[in-house]
């Protein structure tokens, strides 16, 4: 604006100067005063130009921070957002000692895909009115956060407690420790809230879906084929699914189930047994090895009365499951799925130790019970429970199993949801600019 004023005044001065040369107008004009004012305006304009240069410089720096890394209908991902996420993700690659040049492009693509998908889903959640929780949902999130914090406190109390302090003081000490690890009730609520809208979006998209038996049969066939491919390629993943209590629709060949009663060593003895094993592995003096083995035998011998009692009760016909409940120290056997079926074992099993695997496979007939066997945690007894039919679970069995039906129905819902997400992403006209960061 000052430039325009200055130009106008200069034009007026030239005009009046010409008029004066012709003897017009009659009014006297103070040219010196006018020149003085023009000079003042020039100084002000110079100052303003300097301010504008500084402003342009600052705006340029700001622009650098908000350069677009991705663009889609309804929004953008800025370079600063993408760079922060890239640094976070790249850190994990660095821990694997991977050269940055080998993962840079992959990580950038992963970062941009994740950020844009999250942004687009957030817009959809807002459109469907499920992004913000209801008061009831907020209360549920807070309650789950309180329960989670309480579980953490209970876990750490034995490690942090001071016997000379009160229960409340020890509890406060645990809470202080957790706070030092950035874990507080507020942080747990914030973490849960930041992801809960995704669950609400999933429910909004899939909640009204229903499936007939015919619908489920098509998904059942697909799920069986997928399970066969997965478990054939990686049998260990089958055992992992079983140990996690997941629904399984296809079984590899050669598996059986066994249950275990573990009579556990106390923690001090267990640690000493582990130390002895390590010492024996490194020891060359046979006399010392014999001493260590004798000490090890003495630790296991403490369990002999309990083992004899368990064996006597089995011979008397006591239920194996009840004996597991009464004597067992195997945490897996206390889970619903562990208690129902036990361990899934084959001659190639990798998830259990070789001694237990071999002992399980050595049992000849269903119902056979092993001799008491030692392990690092104590002494255990196995029972051969069943042979696992290989191949797909029969469709008739699938239809009568509410658990399997729910599993397949949930897979169908997830597939429907993923298809909907892909459609949203396609409609968003996403553009990536990884070269900007």
mmCIF file of N, CA and C in Angstrom, residues 287-397:
data_model
loop_
_atom_site.group_PDB
_atom_site.id
_atom_site.type_symbol
_atom_site.label_atom_id
_atom_site.label_comp_id
_atom_site.label_asym_id
_atom_site.label_seq_id
_atom_site.Cartn_x
_atom_site.Cartn_y
_atom_site.Cartn_z
ATOM 1 N N UNK A 287 34.240 -85.369 39.340
ATOM 2 C CA UNK A 287 33.877 -85.380 40.760
ATOM 3 C C UNK A 287 32.908 -84.249 41.058
ATOM 4 N N UNK A 288 33.206 -83.083 40.506
ATOM 5 C CA UNK A 288 32.320 -81.929 40.718
ATOM 6 C C UNK A 288 30.975 -82.151 40.047
ATOM 7 N N UNK A 289 30.981 -82.757 38.881
ATOM 8 C CA UNK A 289 29.725 -83.051 38.195
ATOM 9 C C UNK A 289 28.866 -83.984 39.038
ATOM 10 N N UNK A 290 29.494 -84.984 39.643
ATOM 11 C CA UNK A 290 28.764 -85.925 40.498
ATOM 12 C C UNK A 290 28.159 -85.204 41.703
ATOM 13 N N UNK A 291 28.915 -84.265 42.278
ATOM 14 C CA UNK A 291 28.394 -83.479 43.409
ATOM 15 C C UNK A 291 27.169 -82.664 42.995
ATOM 16 N N UNK A 292 27.255 -82.058 41.816
ATOM 17 C CA UNK A 292 26.140 -81.242 41.331
ATOM 18 C C UNK A 292 24.911 -82.099 41.057
ATOM 19 N N UNK A 293 25.127 -83.270 40.462
ATOM 20 C CA UNK A 293 24.004 -84.166 40.192
ATOM 21 C C UNK A 293 23.349 -84.639 41.484
ATOM 22 N N UNK A 294 24.145 -84.894 42.490
ATOM 23 C CA UNK A 294 23.603 -85.323 43.783
ATOM 24 C C UNK A 294 22.771 -84.204 44.403
ATOM 25 N N UNK A 295 23.268 -82.971 44.304
ATOM 26 C CA UNK A 295 22.508 -81.832 44.816
ATOM 27 C C UNK A 295 21.189 -81.679 44.056
ATOM 28 N N UNK A 296 21.256 -81.884 42.744
ATOM 29 C CA UNK A 296 20.050 -81.788 41.912
ATOM 30 C C UNK A 296 19.037 -82.864 42.332
ATOM 31 N N UNK A 297 19.525 -84.093 42.531
ATOM 32 C CA UNK A 297 18.630 -85.183 42.953
ATOM 33 C C UNK A 297 17.954 -84.846 44.273
ATOM 34 N N UNK A 298 18.694 -84.246 45.168
ATOM 35 C CA UNK A 298 18.137 -83.911 46.484
ATOM 36 C C UNK A 298 16.999 -82.895 46.346
ATOM 37 N N UNK A 299 17.135 -81.952 45.431
ATOM 38 C CA UNK A 299 16.074 -80.956 45.220
ATOM 39 C C UNK A 299 14.807 -81.608 44.677
ATOM 40 N N UNK A 300 14.975 -82.531 43.711
ATOM 41 C CA UNK A 300 13.801 -83.216 43.165
ATOM 42 C C UNK A 300 13.195 -84.178 44.180
ATOM 43 N N UNK A 301 14.041 -84.767 45.027
ATOM 44 C CA UNK A 301 13.544 -85.736 46.009
ATOM 45 C C UNK A 301 12.544 -85.100 46.976
ATOM 46 N N UNK A 302 12.631 -83.803 47.161
ATOM 47 C CA UNK A 302 11.678 -83.127 48.037
ATOM 48 C C UNK A 302 10.246 -83.259 47.521
ATOM 49 N N UNK A 303 10.111 -83.480 46.205
ATOM 50 C CA UNK A 303 8.785 -83.596 45.613
ATOM 51 C C UNK A 303 8.251 -85.032 45.634
ATOM 52 N N UNK A 304 9.093 -85.982 46.004
ATOM 53 C CA UNK A 304 8.709 -87.397 45.926
ATOM 54 C C UNK A 304 7.429 -87.716 46.688
ATOM 55 N N UNK A 305 7.231 -87.237 47.912
ATOM 56 C CA UNK A 305 5.989 -87.573 48.628
ATOM 57 C C UNK A 305 4.733 -87.118 47.874
ATOM 58 N N UNK A 306 4.805 -85.939 47.257
ATOM 59 C CA UNK A 306 3.631 -85.428 46.524
ATOM 60 C C UNK A 306 3.416 -86.250 45.258
ATOM 61 N N UNK A 307 4.519 -86.572 44.559
ATOM 62 C CA UNK A 307 4.413 -87.375 43.344
ATOM 63 C C UNK A 307 3.811 -88.737 43.670
ATOM 64 N N UNK A 308 4.270 -89.371 44.755
ATOM 65 C CA UNK A 308 3.747 -90.676 45.153
ATOM 66 C C UNK A 308 2.252 -90.579 45.472
ATOM 67 N N UNK A 309 1.858 -89.510 46.108
ATOM 68 C CA UNK A 309 0.451 -89.319 46.450
ATOM 69 C C UNK A 309 -0.404 -89.187 45.188
ATOM 70 N N UNK A 310 0.085 -88.420 44.220
ATOM 71 C CA UNK A 310 -0.648 -88.244 42.959
ATOM 72 C C UNK A 310 -0.766 -89.578 42.230
ATOM 73 N N UNK A 311 0.329 -90.332 42.159
ATOM 74 C CA UNK A 311 0.307 -91.624 41.472
ATOM 75 C C UNK A 311 -0.646 -92.596 42.156
ATOM 76 N N UNK A 312 -0.656 -92.583 43.479
ATOM 77 C CA UNK A 312 -1.559 -93.449 44.227
ATOM 78 C C UNK A 312 -3.010 -93.108 43.938
ATOM 79 N N UNK A 313 -3.321 -91.858 43.858
ATOM 80 C CA UNK A 313 -4.694 -91.443 43.598
ATOM 81 C C UNK A 313 -5.106 -91.777 42.163
ATOM 82 N N UNK A 314 -4.161 -91.681 41.214
ATOM 83 C CA UNK A 314 -4.483 -92.080 39.846
ATOM 84 C C UNK A 314 -4.781 -93.570 39.782
ATOM 85 N N UNK A 315 -3.993 -94.375 40.492
ATOM 86 C CA UNK A 315 -4.216 -95.825 40.515
ATOM 87 C C UNK A 315 -5.554 -96.162 41.149
ATOM 88 N N UNK A 316 -6.014 -95.291 42.027
ATOM 89 C CA UNK A 316 -7.309 -95.510 42.681
ATOM 90 C C UNK A 316 -8.466 -95.031 41.818
ATOM 91 N N UNK A 317 -8.144 -94.447 40.666
ATOM 92 C CA UNK A 317 -9.190 -94.026 39.740
ATOM 93 C C UNK A 317 -9.592 -92.572 39.843
ATOM 94 N N UNK A 318 -8.864 -91.765 40.584
ATOM 95 C CA UNK A 318 -9.208 -90.348 40.678
ATOM 96 C C UNK A 318 -9.084 -89.682 39.313
ATOM 97 N N UNK A 319 -9.975 -88.740 39.054
ATOM 98 C CA UNK A 319 -10.011 -88.059 37.766
ATOM 99 C C UNK A 319 -8.737 -87.246 37.537
ATOM 100 N N UNK A 320 -8.155 -87.418 36.349
ATOM 101 C CA UNK A 320 -6.903 -86.742 36.019
ATOM 102 C C UNK A 320 -7.069 -85.223 36.050
ATOM 103 N N UNK A 321 -8.208 -84.735 35.545
ATOM 104 C CA UNK A 321 -8.448 -83.287 35.533
ATOM 105 C C UNK A 321 -8.524 -82.712 36.947
ATOM 106 N N UNK A 322 -9.148 -83.470 37.844
ATOM 107 C CA UNK A 322 -9.231 -82.995 39.231
ATOM 108 C C UNK A 322 -7.847 -82.963 39.875
ATOM 109 N N UNK A 323 -7.012 -83.916 39.530
ATOM 110 C CA UNK A 323 -5.648 -83.924 40.064
ATOM 111 C C UNK A 323 -4.839 -82.748 39.514
ATOM 112 N N UNK A 324 -5.099 -82.401 38.250
ATOM 113 C CA UNK A 324 -4.455 -81.209 37.692
ATOM 114 C C UNK A 324 -4.867 -79.982 38.498
ATOM 115 N N UNK A 325 -6.169 -79.872 38.782
ATOM 116 C CA UNK A 325 -6.657 -78.718 39.548
ATOM 117 C C UNK A 325 -6.040 -78.669 40.942
ATOM 118 N N UNK A 326 -5.875 -79.815 41.543
ATOM 119 C CA UNK A 326 -5.430 -79.864 42.935
ATOM 120 C C UNK A 326 -3.918 -79.734 43.074
ATOM 121 N N UNK A 327 -3.164 -80.343 42.161
ATOM 122 C CA UNK A 327 -1.708 -80.388 42.320
ATOM 123 C C UNK A 327 -0.953 -79.608 41.235
ATOM 124 N N UNK A 328 -1.584 -79.357 40.132
ATOM 125 C CA UNK A 328 -0.877 -78.857 38.969
ATOM 126 C C UNK A 328 -0.326 -77.451 39.124
ATOM 127 N N UNK A 329 0.905 -77.269 38.650
ATOM 128 C CA UNK A 329 1.558 -75.948 38.656
ATOM 129 C C UNK A 329 1.762 -75.436 37.233
ATOM 130 N N UNK A 330 1.199 -76.129 36.250
ATOM 131 C CA UNK A 330 1.315 -75.726 34.848
ATOM 132 C C UNK A 330 0.215 -74.707 34.548
ATOM 133 N N UNK A 331 0.606 -73.452 34.332
ATOM 134 C CA UNK A 331 -0.380 -72.396 34.120
ATOM 135 C C UNK A 331 -1.201 -72.623 32.858
ATOM 136 N N UNK A 332 -0.585 -73.202 31.829
ATOM 137 C CA UNK A 332 -1.342 -73.465 30.599
ATOM 138 C C UNK A 332 -2.486 -74.432 30.853
ATOM 139 N N UNK A 333 -2.255 -75.428 31.684
ATOM 140 C CA UNK A 333 -3.293 -76.412 31.965
ATOM 141 C C UNK A 333 -4.439 -75.832 32.786
ATOM 142 N N UNK A 334 -4.245 -74.627 33.312
ATOM 143 C CA UNK A 334 -5.310 -73.984 34.083
ATOM 144 C C UNK A 334 -6.194 -73.105 33.215
ATOM 145 N N UNK A 335 -5.777 -72.867 31.968
ATOM 146 C CA UNK A 335 -6.619 -72.098 31.054
ATOM 147 C C UNK A 335 -7.777 -72.970 30.596
ATOM 148 N N UNK A 336 -8.853 -72.346 30.119
ATOM 149 C CA UNK A 336 -10.022 -73.102 29.670
ATOM 150 C C UNK A 336 -9.655 -74.061 28.547
ATOM 151 N N UNK A 337 -8.887 -73.558 27.564
ATOM 152 C CA UNK A 337 -8.545 -74.393 26.421
ATOM 153 C C UNK A 337 -7.499 -75.438 26.774
ATOM 154 N N UNK A 338 -6.584 -75.107 27.682
ATOM 155 C CA UNK A 338 -5.606 -76.095 28.108
ATOM 156 C C UNK A 338 -6.271 -77.217 28.891
ATOM 157 N N UNK A 339 -7.187 -76.860 29.762
ATOM 158 C CA UNK A 339 -7.868 -77.873 30.569
ATOM 159 C C UNK A 339 -8.771 -78.747 29.705
ATOM 160 N N UNK A 340 -9.339 -78.163 28.658
ATOM 161 C CA UNK A 340 -10.247 -78.924 27.806
ATOM 162 C C UNK A 340 -9.514 -79.940 26.946
ATOM 163 N N UNK A 341 -8.416 -79.531 26.317
ATOM 164 C CA UNK A 341 -7.750 -80.409 25.349
ATOM 165 C C UNK A 341 -6.321 -80.767 25.706
ATOM 166 N N UNK A 342 -5.649 -79.938 26.480
ATOM 167 C CA UNK A 342 -4.246 -80.181 26.775
ATOM 168 C C UNK A 342 -3.346 -79.669 25.668
ATOM 169 N N UNK A 343 -2.169 -80.262 25.555
ATOM 170 C CA UNK A 343 -1.186 -79.866 24.541
ATOM 171 C C UNK A 343 -1.418 -80.635 23.247
ATOM 172 N N UNK A 344 -1.269 -79.939 22.116
ATOM 173 C CA UNK A 344 -1.289 -80.588 20.802
ATOM 174 C C UNK A 344 0.155 -80.874 20.419
ATOM 175 N N UNK A 345 0.459 -82.156 20.249
ATOM 176 C CA UNK A 345 1.855 -82.575 20.084
ATOM 177 C C UNK A 345 1.990 -83.484 18.862
ATOM 178 N N UNK A 346 3.085 -83.285 18.138
ATOM 179 C CA UNK A 346 3.468 -84.208 17.071
ATOM 180 C C UNK A 346 4.950 -84.515 17.225
ATOM 181 N N UNK A 347 5.445 -85.428 16.429
ATOM 182 C CA UNK A 347 6.867 -85.792 16.530
ATOM 183 C C UNK A 347 7.777 -84.646 16.103
ATOM 184 N N UNK A 348 7.203 -83.634 15.435
ATOM 185 C CA UNK A 348 8.002 -82.485 14.990
ATOM 186 C C UNK A 348 7.734 -81.223 15.801
ATOM 187 N N UNK A 349 7.018 -81.335 16.898
ATOM 188 C CA UNK A 349 6.657 -80.150 17.685
ATOM 189 C C UNK A 349 7.882 -79.377 18.136
ATOM 190 N N UNK A 350 7.749 -78.043 18.075
ATOM 191 C CA UNK A 350 8.852 -77.170 18.442
ATOM 192 C C UNK A 350 8.527 -76.290 19.650
ATOM 193 N N UNK A 351 7.256 -76.170 20.014
ATOM 194 C CA UNK A 351 6.876 -75.230 21.078
ATOM 195 C C UNK A 351 7.034 -75.796 22.482
ATOM 196 N N UNK A 352 7.211 -77.099 22.614
ATOM 197 C CA UNK A 352 7.477 -77.683 23.918
ATOM 198 C C UNK A 352 8.868 -78.303 23.878
ATOM 199 N N UNK A 353 9.452 -78.535 25.051
ATOM 200 C CA UNK A 353 10.819 -79.061 25.059
ATOM 201 C C UNK A 353 10.837 -80.487 24.509
ATOM 202 N N UNK A 354 11.979 -80.862 23.998
ATOM 203 C CA UNK A 354 12.111 -82.143 23.291
ATOM 204 C C UNK A 354 11.797 -83.333 24.193
ATOM 205 N N UNK A 355 12.170 -83.259 25.476
ATOM 206 C CA UNK A 355 11.936 -84.375 26.387
ATOM 207 C C UNK A 355 10.442 -84.619 26.565
ATOM 208 N N UNK A 356 9.679 -83.549 26.739
ATOM 209 C CA UNK A 356 8.238 -83.697 26.896
ATOM 210 C C UNK A 356 7.604 -84.181 25.599
ATOM 211 N N UNK A 357 8.072 -83.651 24.468
ATOM 212 C CA UNK A 357 7.551 -84.089 23.169
ATOM 213 C C UNK A 357 7.774 -85.585 22.972
ATOM 214 N N UNK A 358 9.000 -86.031 23.233
ATOM 215 C CA UNK A 358 9.323 -87.448 23.023
ATOM 216 C C UNK A 358 8.539 -88.336 23.978
ATOM 217 N N UNK A 359 8.374 -87.881 25.220
ATOM 218 C CA UNK A 359 7.607 -88.668 26.189
ATOM 219 C C UNK A 359 6.151 -88.757 25.770
ATOM 220 N N UNK A 360 5.609 -87.680 25.250
ATOM 221 C CA UNK A 360 4.212 -87.677 24.803
ATOM 222 C C UNK A 360 4.022 -88.615 23.626
ATOM 223 N N UNK A 361 4.958 -88.611 22.691
ATOM 224 C CA UNK A 361 4.822 -89.446 21.504
ATOM 225 C C UNK A 361 5.153 -90.915 21.801
ATOM 226 N N UNK A 362 5.808 -91.180 22.911
ATOM 227 C CA UNK A 362 6.147 -92.560 23.275
ATOM 228 C C UNK A 362 4.954 -93.310 23.853
ATOM 229 N N UNK A 363 3.936 -92.585 24.317
ATOM 230 C CA UNK A 363 2.742 -93.243 24.859
ATOM 231 C C UNK A 363 2.012 -93.953 23.722
ATOM 232 N N UNK A 364 1.655 -95.205 23.933
ATOM 233 C CA UNK A 364 1.167 -96.039 22.839
ATOM 234 C C UNK A 364 -0.326 -95.934 22.590
ATOM 235 N N UNK A 365 -1.120 -95.831 23.641
ATOM 236 C CA UNK A 365 -2.571 -95.872 23.470
ATOM 237 C C UNK A 365 -3.231 -94.738 24.240
ATOM 238 N N UNK A 366 -4.388 -94.324 23.725
ATOM 239 C CA UNK A 366 -5.148 -93.274 24.406
ATOM 240 C C UNK A 366 -5.463 -93.732 25.830
ATOM 241 N N UNK A 367 -5.204 -92.864 26.791
ATOM 242 C CA UNK A 367 -5.406 -93.194 28.196
ATOM 243 C C UNK A 367 -4.135 -93.590 28.908
ATOM 244 N N UNK A 368 -3.068 -93.898 28.146
ATOM 245 C CA UNK A 368 -1.796 -94.268 28.773
ATOM 246 C C UNK A 368 -1.243 -93.089 29.563
ATOM 247 N N UNK A 369 -0.571 -93.410 30.675
ATOM 248 C CA UNK A 369 0.005 -92.398 31.556
ATOM 249 C C UNK A 369 1.506 -92.643 31.662
ATOM 250 N N UNK A 370 2.269 -91.573 31.594
ATOM 251 C CA UNK A 370 3.727 -91.692 31.628
ATOM 252 C C UNK A 370 4.224 -91.894 33.051
ATOM 253 N N UNK A 371 5.473 -92.292 33.150
ATOM 254 C CA UNK A 371 6.170 -92.291 34.427
ATOM 255 C C UNK A 371 6.429 -90.835 34.830
ATOM 256 N N UNK A 372 6.655 -90.565 36.116
ATOM 257 C CA UNK A 372 7.038 -89.208 36.524
ATOM 258 C C UNK A 372 8.342 -88.796 35.835
ATOM 259 N N UNK A 373 8.331 -87.601 35.273
ATOM 260 C CA UNK A 373 9.473 -87.108 34.503
ATOM 261 C C UNK A 373 9.942 -85.773 35.061
ATOM 262 N N UNK A 374 11.227 -85.582 35.039
ATOM 263 C CA UNK A 374 11.795 -84.325 35.539
ATOM 264 C C UNK A 374 11.841 -83.267 34.437
ATOM 265 N N UNK A 375 11.665 -82.045 34.858
ATOM 266 C CA UNK A 375 11.929 -80.901 33.979
ATOM 267 C C UNK A 375 12.458 -79.773 34.861
ATOM 268 N N UNK A 376 12.814 -78.681 34.275
ATOM 269 C CA UNK A 376 13.396 -77.580 35.035
ATOM 270 C C UNK A 376 12.435 -77.043 36.087
ATOM 271 N N UNK A 377 11.126 -77.148 35.821
ATOM 272 C CA UNK A 377 10.137 -76.587 36.745
ATOM 273 C C UNK A 377 9.678 -77.563 37.819
ATOM 274 N N UNK A 378 10.020 -78.840 37.675
ATOM 275 C CA UNK A 378 9.585 -79.809 38.676
ATOM 276 C C UNK A 378 9.489 -81.206 38.094
ATOM 277 N N UNK A 379 8.466 -81.942 38.516
ATOM 278 C CA UNK A 379 8.227 -83.303 38.027
ATOM 279 C C UNK A 379 6.816 -83.351 37.454
ATOM 280 N N UNK A 380 6.680 -83.957 36.276
ATOM 281 C CA UNK A 380 5.361 -83.977 35.649
ATOM 282 C C UNK A 380 4.982 -85.391 35.208
ATOM 283 N N UNK A 381 3.675 -85.549 34.995
ATOM 284 C CA UNK A 381 3.101 -86.808 34.535
ATOM 285 C C UNK A 381 2.179 -86.483 33.368
ATOM 286 N N UNK A 382 2.299 -87.244 32.282
ATOM 287 C CA UNK A 382 1.497 -87.020 31.081
ATOM 288 C C UNK A 382 0.430 -88.102 30.928
ATOM 289 N N UNK A 383 -0.694 -87.707 30.319
ATOM 290 C CA UNK A 383 -1.699 -88.684 29.913
ATOM 291 C C UNK A 383 -2.067 -88.442 28.453
ATOM 292 N N UNK A 384 -2.095 -89.507 27.679
ATOM 293 C CA UNK A 384 -2.449 -89.474 26.256
ATOM 294 C C UNK A 384 -3.967 -89.323 26.180
ATOM 295 N N UNK A 385 -4.427 -88.173 25.695
ATOM 296 C CA UNK A 385 -5.855 -87.867 25.706
ATOM 297 C C UNK A 385 -6.585 -88.311 24.441
ATOM 298 N N UNK A 386 -6.043 -87.958 23.268
ATOM 299 C CA UNK A 386 -6.780 -88.253 22.028
ATOM 300 C C UNK A 386 -5.871 -88.138 20.831
ATOM 301 N N UNK A 387 -6.312 -88.741 19.726
ATOM 302 C CA UNK A 387 -5.704 -88.488 18.428
ATOM 303 C C UNK A 387 -6.498 -87.384 17.749
ATOM 304 N N UNK A 388 -5.812 -86.511 17.040
ATOM 305 C CA UNK A 388 -6.470 -85.386 16.374
ATOM 306 C C UNK A 388 -6.702 -85.763 14.915
ATOM 307 N N UNK A 389 -7.975 -85.889 14.482
ATOM 308 C CA UNK A 389 -8.239 -86.212 13.071
ATOM 309 C C UNK A 389 -7.650 -85.141 12.167
ATOM 310 N N UNK A 390 -6.916 -85.571 11.147
ATOM 311 C CA UNK A 390 -6.308 -84.602 10.241
ATOM 312 C C UNK A 390 -7.330 -84.105 9.235
ATOM 313 N N UNK A 391 -7.009 -82.968 8.629
ATOM 314 C CA UNK A 391 -7.890 -82.398 7.619
ATOM 315 C C UNK A 391 -8.870 -81.400 8.204
ATOM 316 N N UNK A 392 -9.847 -81.029 7.376
ATOM 317 C CA UNK A 392 -10.825 -80.021 7.775
ATOM 318 C C UNK A 392 -11.816 -80.570 8.794
ATOM 319 N N UNK A 393 -12.231 -79.715 9.705
ATOM 320 C CA UNK A 393 -13.307 -80.066 10.635
ATOM 321 C C UNK A 393 -14.578 -80.264 9.808
ATOM 322 N N UNK A 394 -15.312 -81.379 9.974
ATOM 323 C CA UNK A 394 -16.524 -81.610 9.172
ATOM 324 C C UNK A 394 -17.515 -80.451 9.304
ATOM 325 N N UNK A 395 -18.195 -80.128 8.203
ATOM 326 C CA UNK A 395 -19.126 -79.001 8.205
ATOM 327 C C UNK A 395 -20.231 -79.204 9.230
ATOM 328 N N UNK A 396 -20.681 -80.440 9.412
ATOM 329 C CA UNK A 396 -21.739 -80.714 10.392
ATOM 330 C C UNK A 396 -21.275 -80.362 11.801
ATOM 331 N N UNK A 397 -20.008 -80.701 12.087
ATOM 332 C CA UNK A 397 -19.449 -80.340 13.396
ATOM 333 C C UNK A 397 -19.329 -78.830 13.521
#
